[in-house]
Amino acid sequence: TSGSFVYENGDTIEPFVDITEATEIGELMSPTLKQQKFAITDKGGILPISNTLLSDEKGGLVKYINKWLARKSVVTDNRKILSILKVNGIKLNASTHAEIKSAINTKLDPELLAGTVIITNQNGFDIMDQWVDATGKPILQPNPTEPTKKMLSGINIEVYANTNIPDEDGASPVYIGNLEEAIKFMDREEMALAVSKEAGFTKNLTLIRAIQRDDVVTKDTQSYLNIKLTAPAEQPIVYVRSANEVATTSVVEPEVP
């Protein structure tokens, strides 16, 4: 299955003009639309399982296989999404919180910030997790609704394994933006599972078939930041005095002539 859709970048929308009473109302300029083609492809495979194993096992093998196939589906989608994010976006290098905060403030459309998310790998998260302010307080904040996750300037951070988002040239990829504007996920059919004992009858096997039909395509290439993050050359040294410490001042007596 193939087709196309149209979209408009938010920064190309012009405001209405003033209208003077009893004068001809001017025509509006047509939207600046872009066309994006897509092609739905079938993805999947067949997993053969011994009928003897299915009869003898008591550890929940079928439940584990279902979970494994679901994870495989997610990995398939994420790999395509990440391959698109890697190529496009507003590209820059950064190593400090200030640099990333400035890029968010000045390079992203403020109207799209409500849907913004941060995506990085384990190494990128580790760099950000070590950022501290002038008092030694961590820059990242805990997510109040998901205690195991953290936030940067109120933006959720989604961390993926280094194997799924590898570093490149010593830098960790960080993607920040409204990804619904950056890409479009064309999902024609969720993963469908089919089980057959007859197909593997001569080998005493049960065959599990998994198929999903989808495509991921580029939308607005400038709706997110594509950052190469490296650790700062020097971490700030912060000295915080305890409440029990008392400042003392040495007074130098003037010499008597």
mmCIF file of C-alpha atoms in Angstrom:
data_model
loop_
_atom_site.group_PDB
_atom_site.id
_atom_site.type_symbol
_atom_site.label_atom_id
_atom_site.label_comp_id
_atom_site.label_asym_id
_atom_site.label_seq_id
_atom_site.Cartn_x
_atom_site.Cartn_y
_atom_site.Cartn_z
ATOM 1 C CA THR A 1 0.000 0.000 0.000
ATOM 2 C CA SER A 2 1.297 3.436 -0.892
ATOM 3 C CA GLY A 3 -0.032 6.960 -0.837
ATOM 4 C CA SER A 4 0.736 10.489 0.285
ATOM 5 C CA PHE A 5 -0.377 13.185 2.708
ATOM 6 C CA VAL A 6 0.038 16.948 2.891
ATOM 7 C CA TYR A 7 1.141 19.092 5.820
ATOM 8 C CA GLU A 8 2.208 22.649 6.568
ATOM 9 C CA ASN A 9 5.055 23.825 8.771
ATOM 10 C CA GLY A 10 3.776 26.057 11.560
ATOM 11 C CA ASP A 11 6.312 28.807 10.846
ATOM 12 C CA THR A 12 4.861 29.400 7.342
ATOM 13 C CA ILE A 13 1.410 30.441 8.578
ATOM 14 C CA GLU A 14 0.763 34.172 8.117
ATOM 15 C CA PRO A 15 -1.665 36.187 10.322
ATOM 16 C CA PHE A 16 -4.881 37.800 9.083
ATOM 17 C CA VAL A 17 -4.614 41.390 7.836
ATOM 18 C CA ASP A 18 -6.657 44.320 9.114
ATOM 19 C CA ILE A 19 -9.929 45.011 7.322
ATOM 20 C CA THR A 20 -11.219 48.519 6.730
ATOM 21 C CA GLU A 21 -14.970 48.964 6.889
ATOM 22 C CA ALA A 22 -16.811 49.158 3.538
ATOM 23 C CA THR A 23 -13.740 48.169 1.528
ATOM 24 C CA GLU A 24 -13.031 45.101 -0.533
ATOM 25 C CA ILE A 25 -11.763 42.192 1.583
ATOM 26 C CA GLY A 26 -8.593 40.748 0.121
ATOM 27 C CA GLU A 27 -8.045 37.106 -0.689
ATOM 28 C CA LEU A 28 -6.060 34.922 1.658
ATOM 29 C CA MET A 29 -2.836 33.396 0.459
ATOM 30 C CA SER A 30 -3.132 29.645 0.044
ATOM 31 C CA PRO A 31 -1.453 27.450 2.681
ATOM 32 C CA THR A 32 2.137 26.471 1.934
ATOM 33 C CA LEU A 33 1.546 22.750 1.802
ATOM 34 C CA LYS A 34 4.103 20.018 1.319
ATOM 35 C CA GLN A 35 3.467 16.530 0.057
ATOM 36 C CA GLN A 36 5.025 13.437 1.613
ATOM 37 C CA LYS A 37 4.760 9.989 0.068
ATOM 38 C CA PHE A 38 4.665 6.765 2.065
ATOM 39 C CA ALA A 39 4.769 3.053 1.295
ATOM 40 C CA ILE A 40 3.337 0.510 3.707
ATOM 41 C CA THR A 41 5.463 -2.627 3.890
ATOM 42 C CA ASP A 42 4.868 -5.978 5.552
ATOM 43 C CA LYS A 43 7.319 -6.993 8.262
ATOM 44 C CA GLY A 44 7.370 -10.178 10.285
ATOM 45 C CA GLY A 45 8.509 -13.765 10.545
ATOM 46 C CA ILE A 46 7.678 -17.292 11.683
ATOM 47 C CA LEU A 47 8.849 -18.805 14.957
ATOM 48 C CA PRO A 48 8.805 -22.645 15.107
ATOM 49 C CA ILE A 49 8.372 -24.220 18.568
ATOM 50 C CA SER A 50 8.642 -27.888 19.491
ATOM 51 C CA ASN A 51 5.294 -29.418 20.471
ATOM 52 C CA THR A 52 7.137 -31.595 22.974
ATOM 53 C CA LEU A 53 8.557 -28.472 24.615
ATOM 54 C CA LEU A 54 5.124 -26.851 24.703
ATOM 55 C CA SER A 55 3.662 -29.949 26.382
ATOM 56 C CA ASP A 56 6.402 -30.330 28.992
ATOM 57 C CA GLU A 57 7.275 -26.758 29.998
ATOM 58 C CA LYS A 58 5.588 -25.188 33.018
ATOM 59 C CA GLY A 59 7.385 -21.845 33.126
ATOM 60 C CA GLY A 60 5.030 -19.750 31.006
ATOM 61 C CA LEU A 61 6.834 -20.110 27.658
ATOM 62 C CA VAL A 62 3.895 -18.930 25.549
ATOM 63 C CA LYS A 63 3.457 -15.817 27.679
ATOM 64 C CA TYR A 64 7.166 -15.052 27.352
ATOM 65 C CA ILE A 65 7.062 -15.513 23.555
ATOM 66 C CA ASN A 66 4.126 -13.111 23.251
ATOM 67 C CA LYS A 67 6.036 -10.514 25.257
ATOM 68 C CA TRP A 68 9.188 -11.133 23.200
ATOM 69 C CA LEU A 69 7.306 -10.618 19.927
ATOM 70 C CA ALA A 70 5.724 -7.412 21.245
ATOM 71 C CA ARG A 71 9.169 -6.060 22.158
ATOM 72 C CA LYS A 72 10.450 -7.064 18.720
ATOM 73 C CA SER A 73 7.662 -5.025 17.148
ATOM 74 C CA VAL A 74 8.577 -1.957 19.226
ATOM 75 C CA VAL A 75 12.263 -2.316 18.355
ATOM 76 C CA THR A 76 11.340 -2.544 14.653
ATOM 77 C CA ASP A 77 9.350 0.698 14.792
ATOM 78 C CA ASN A 78 11.908 2.536 16.932
ATOM 79 C CA ARG A 79 14.782 1.633 14.627
ATOM 80 C CA LYS A 80 12.987 3.188 11.652
ATOM 81 C CA ILE A 81 12.022 6.277 13.664
ATOM 82 C CA LEU A 82 15.562 6.783 14.965
ATOM 83 C CA SER A 83 17.049 6.354 11.490
ATOM 84 C CA ILE A 84 14.940 9.319 10.332
ATOM 85 C CA LEU A 85 15.675 11.475 13.384
ATOM 86 C CA LYS A 86 19.401 10.889 12.901
ATOM 87 C CA VAL A 87 19.409 12.424 9.415
ATOM 88 C CA ASN A 88 17.257 15.526 9.907
ATOM 89 C CA GLY A 89 16.618 18.157 12.576
ATOM 90 C CA ILE A 90 18.409 21.330 13.669
ATOM 91 C CA LYS A 91 21.930 20.050 14.188
ATOM 92 C CA LEU A 92 24.308 21.370 16.833
ATOM 93 C CA ASN A 93 26.974 20.293 19.307
ATOM 94 C CA ALA A 94 26.598 20.796 23.058
ATOM 95 C CA SER A 95 28.185 19.796 26.337
ATOM 96 C CA THR A 96 26.438 21.946 28.947
ATOM 97 C CA HIS A 97 22.946 22.496 30.251
ATOM 98 C CA ALA A 98 23.146 26.187 29.281
ATOM 99 C CA GLU A 99 23.797 25.344 25.635
ATOM 100 C CA ILE A 100 20.851 22.967 25.420
ATOM 101 C CA LYS A 101 18.512 25.318 27.296
ATOM 102 C CA SER A 102 19.452 28.170 24.949
ATOM 103 C CA ALA A 103 18.774 25.971 21.897
ATOM 104 C CA ILE A 104 15.341 25.003 23.253
ATOM 105 C CA ASN A 105 14.526 28.655 23.942
ATOM 106 C CA THR A 106 15.668 30.041 20.587
ATOM 107 C CA LYS A 107 15.446 27.294 17.955
ATOM 108 C CA LEU A 108 12.194 25.428 18.696
ATOM 109 C CA ASP A 109 8.703 26.750 17.890
ATOM 110 C CA PRO A 110 7.200 27.820 21.256
ATOM 111 C CA GLU A 111 3.755 26.694 20.084
ATOM 112 C CA LEU A 112 4.993 23.095 19.852
ATOM 113 C CA LEU A 113 6.799 22.898 23.185
ATOM 114 C CA ALA A 114 3.776 21.353 24.916
ATOM 115 C CA GLY A 115 4.433 18.091 23.085
ATOM 116 C CA THR A 116 8.212 18.185 23.373
ATOM 117 C CA VAL A 117 10.200 15.170 24.544
ATOM 118 C CA ILE A 118 13.918 14.415 24.969
ATOM 119 C CA ILE A 119 15.320 11.169 23.547
ATOM 120 C CA THR A 120 18.867 9.993 24.236
ATOM 121 C CA ASN A 121 20.913 6.916 25.067
ATOM 122 C CA GLN A 122 22.392 5.789 28.374
ATOM 123 C CA ASN A 123 25.614 7.724 27.849
ATOM 124 C CA GLY A 124 23.784 10.929 26.987
ATOM 125 C CA PHE A 125 21.571 10.601 30.041
ATOM 126 C CA ASP A 126 24.612 9.956 32.234
ATOM 127 C CA ILE A 127 26.177 13.240 31.070
ATOM 128 C CA MET A 128 22.986 15.187 31.805
ATOM 129 C CA ASP A 129 22.450 13.419 35.119
ATOM 130 C CA GLN A 130 25.799 14.765 36.354
ATOM 131 C CA TRP A 131 24.983 18.405 35.636
ATOM 132 C CA VAL A 132 24.705 20.537 38.789
ATOM 133 C CA ASP A 133 23.935 24.179 39.433
ATOM 134 C CA ALA A 134 26.061 26.677 41.360
ATOM 135 C CA THR A 135 24.986 25.199 44.686
ATOM 136 C CA GLY A 136 25.652 21.588 43.713
ATOM 137 C CA LYS A 137 21.968 20.783 43.170
ATOM 138 C CA PRO A 138 21.259 18.437 40.223
ATOM 139 C CA ILE A 139 19.918 20.156 37.107
ATOM 140 C CA LEU A 140 17.619 17.246 36.194
ATOM 141 C CA GLN A 141 14.365 17.037 38.133
ATOM 142 C CA PRO A 142 12.478 13.853 39.045
ATOM 143 C CA ASN A 143 9.295 13.239 37.090
ATOM 144 C CA PRO A 144 6.480 13.522 39.673
ATOM 145 C CA THR A 145 4.235 11.093 37.771
ATOM 146 C CA GLU A 146 6.970 8.570 36.876
ATOM 147 C CA PRO A 147 9.531 8.413 39.700
ATOM 148 C CA THR A 148 11.957 6.255 37.696
ATOM 149 C CA LYS A 149 12.307 8.971 35.016
ATOM 150 C CA LYS A 150 13.735 12.484 35.046
ATOM 151 C CA MET A 151 13.029 15.814 33.361
ATOM 152 C CA LEU A 152 15.073 18.721 31.990
ATOM 153 C CA SER A 153 13.373 22.123 32.219
ATOM 154 C CA GLY A 154 10.046 20.315 32.619
ATOM 155 C CA ILE A 155 10.607 18.118 29.529
ATOM 156 C CA ASN A 156 10.448 14.334 29.924
ATOM 157 C CA ILE A 157 13.624 12.383 29.124
ATOM 158 C CA GLU A 158 13.227 9.004 27.407
ATOM 159 C CA VAL A 159 16.370 6.882 27.714
ATOM 160 C CA TYR A 160 17.201 4.044 25.315
ATOM 161 C CA ALA A 161 19.961 1.473 25.514
ATOM 162 C CA ASN A 162 23.323 2.340 23.973
ATOM 163 C CA THR A 163 22.866 -0.660 21.680
ATOM 164 C CA ASN A 164 19.685 0.888 20.234
ATOM 165 C CA ILE A 165 21.052 4.450 19.984
ATOM 166 C CA PRO A 166 24.837 4.116 19.735
ATOM 167 C CA ASP A 167 27.283 6.974 20.218
ATOM 168 C CA GLU A 168 28.976 8.384 17.124
ATOM 169 C CA ASP A 169 32.477 9.864 17.076
ATOM 170 C CA GLY A 170 32.527 10.058 20.864
ATOM 171 C CA ALA A 171 29.245 11.985 21.098
ATOM 172 C CA SER A 172 25.834 10.857 22.341
ATOM 173 C CA PRO A 173 22.746 11.629 20.209
ATOM 174 C CA VAL A 174 20.072 13.771 21.866
ATOM 175 C CA TYR A 175 16.807 14.567 20.086
ATOM 176 C CA ILE A 176 14.573 17.297 21.527
ATOM 177 C CA GLY A 177 11.270 18.396 20.044
ATOM 178 C CA ASN A 178 7.685 17.580 19.219
ATOM 179 C CA LEU A 179 8.202 14.307 17.381
ATOM 180 C CA GLU A 180 4.599 14.204 16.171
ATOM 181 C CA GLU A 181 5.552 17.166 13.979
ATOM 182 C CA ALA A 182 8.905 15.642 12.973
ATOM 183 C CA ILE A 183 7.663 12.279 11.711
ATOM 184 C CA LYS A 184 4.444 10.536 10.775
ATOM 185 C CA PHE A 185 3.816 6.918 11.709
ATOM 186 C CA MET A 186 1.624 5.209 9.121
ATOM 187 C CA ASP A 187 0.186 2.189 10.949
ATOM 188 C CA ARG A 188 -2.079 0.160 8.677
ATOM 189 C CA GLU A 189 -2.228 -2.919 10.871
ATOM 190 C CA GLU A 190 -0.961 -3.656 14.370
ATOM 191 C CA MET A 191 1.119 -6.765 14.825
ATOM 192 C CA ALA A 192 -1.077 -9.763 14.046
ATOM 193 C CA LEU A 193 -0.250 -13.190 15.473
ATOM 194 C CA ALA A 194 -1.383 -16.507 13.997
ATOM 195 C CA VAL A 195 -0.670 -19.970 15.414
ATOM 196 C CA SER A 196 -0.784 -23.238 13.441
ATOM 197 C CA LYS A 197 -0.036 -26.804 14.496
ATOM 198 C CA GLU A 198 -0.955 -28.146 11.064
ATOM 199 C CA ALA A 199 1.732 -26.161 9.208
ATOM 200 C CA GLY A 200 4.465 -27.913 11.196
ATOM 201 C CA PHE A 201 2.683 -31.267 11.459
ATOM 202 C CA THR A 202 5.395 -33.389 9.790
ATOM 203 C CA LYS A 203 8.063 -31.999 12.139
ATOM 204 C CA ASN A 204 5.921 -31.977 15.300
ATOM 205 C CA LEU A 205 6.187 -28.199 15.475
ATOM 206 C CA THR A 206 3.815 -25.353 16.234
ATOM 207 C CA LEU A 207 4.422 -22.308 14.054
ATOM 208 C CA ILE A 208 3.767 -18.775 15.303
ATOM 209 C CA ARG A 209 3.542 -16.120 12.599
ATOM 210 C CA ALA A 210 3.908 -12.392 13.383
ATOM 211 C CA ILE A 211 3.148 -9.709 10.785
ATOM 212 C CA GLN A 212 2.832 -5.939 11.046
ATOM 213 C CA ARG A 213 2.167 -3.372 8.317
ATOM 214 C CA ASP A 214 3.432 0.181 8.688
ATOM 215 C CA ASP A 215 5.794 2.897 7.524
ATOM 216 C CA VAL A 216 7.522 5.890 9.108
ATOM 217 C CA VAL A 217 8.186 9.008 7.025
ATOM 218 C CA THR A 218 9.685 12.457 7.464
ATOM 219 C CA LYS A 219 7.395 15.384 8.174
ATOM 220 C CA ASP A 220 8.811 18.694 9.497
ATOM 221 C CA THR A 221 12.618 18.378 9.462
ATOM 222 C CA GLN A 222 13.113 21.567 11.499
ATOM 223 C CA SER A 223 10.739 20.784 14.373
ATOM 224 C CA TYR A 224 13.371 19.212 16.637
ATOM 225 C CA LEU A 225 16.971 19.545 17.779
ATOM 226 C CA ASN A 226 19.527 16.951 16.681
ATOM 227 C CA ILE A 227 22.306 17.353 19.254
ATOM 228 C CA LYS A 228 25.685 15.667 19.554
ATOM 229 C CA LEU A 229 26.303 15.723 23.292
ATOM 230 C CA THR A 230 29.715 15.366 24.913
ATOM 231 C CA ALA A 231 30.785 15.662 28.530
ATOM 232 C CA PRO A 232 32.087 19.124 29.506
ATOM 233 C CA ALA A 233 35.870 19.424 29.629
ATOM 234 C CA GLU A 234 35.681 20.325 33.322
ATOM 235 C CA GLN A 235 32.913 19.716 35.807
ATOM 236 C CA PRO A 236 32.305 22.750 38.052
ATOM 237 C CA ILE A 237 33.768 22.466 41.533
ATOM 238 C CA VAL A 238 31.132 23.509 44.036
ATOM 239 C CA TYR A 239 31.865 24.234 47.699
ATOM 240 C CA VAL A 240 28.828 24.437 49.946
ATOM 241 C CA ARG A 241 29.445 25.571 53.500
ATOM 242 C CA SER A 242 27.690 23.673 56.243
ATOM 243 C CA ALA A 243 25.476 25.408 58.764
ATOM 244 C CA ASN A 244 28.035 24.729 61.520
ATOM 245 C CA GLU A 245 30.861 26.512 59.756
ATOM 246 C CA VAL A 246 31.652 30.026 61.035
ATOM 247 C CA ALA A 247 33.507 32.504 58.891
ATOM 248 C CA THR A 248 36.530 34.007 60.584
ATOM 249 C CA THR A 249 38.466 37.083 59.567
ATOM 250 C CA SER A 250 42.024 37.721 60.530
ATOM 251 C CA VAL A 251 42.707 41.316 61.498
ATOM 252 C CA VAL A 252 46.216 42.571 60.832
ATOM 253 C CA GLU A 253 47.296 45.099 63.368
ATOM 254 C CA PRO A 254 49.051 48.113 61.851
ATOM 255 C CA GLU A 255 52.707 48.422 62.633
ATOM 256 C CA VAL A 256 53.581 51.096 65.147
ATOM 257 C CA PRO A 257 56.386 53.265 63.875
#
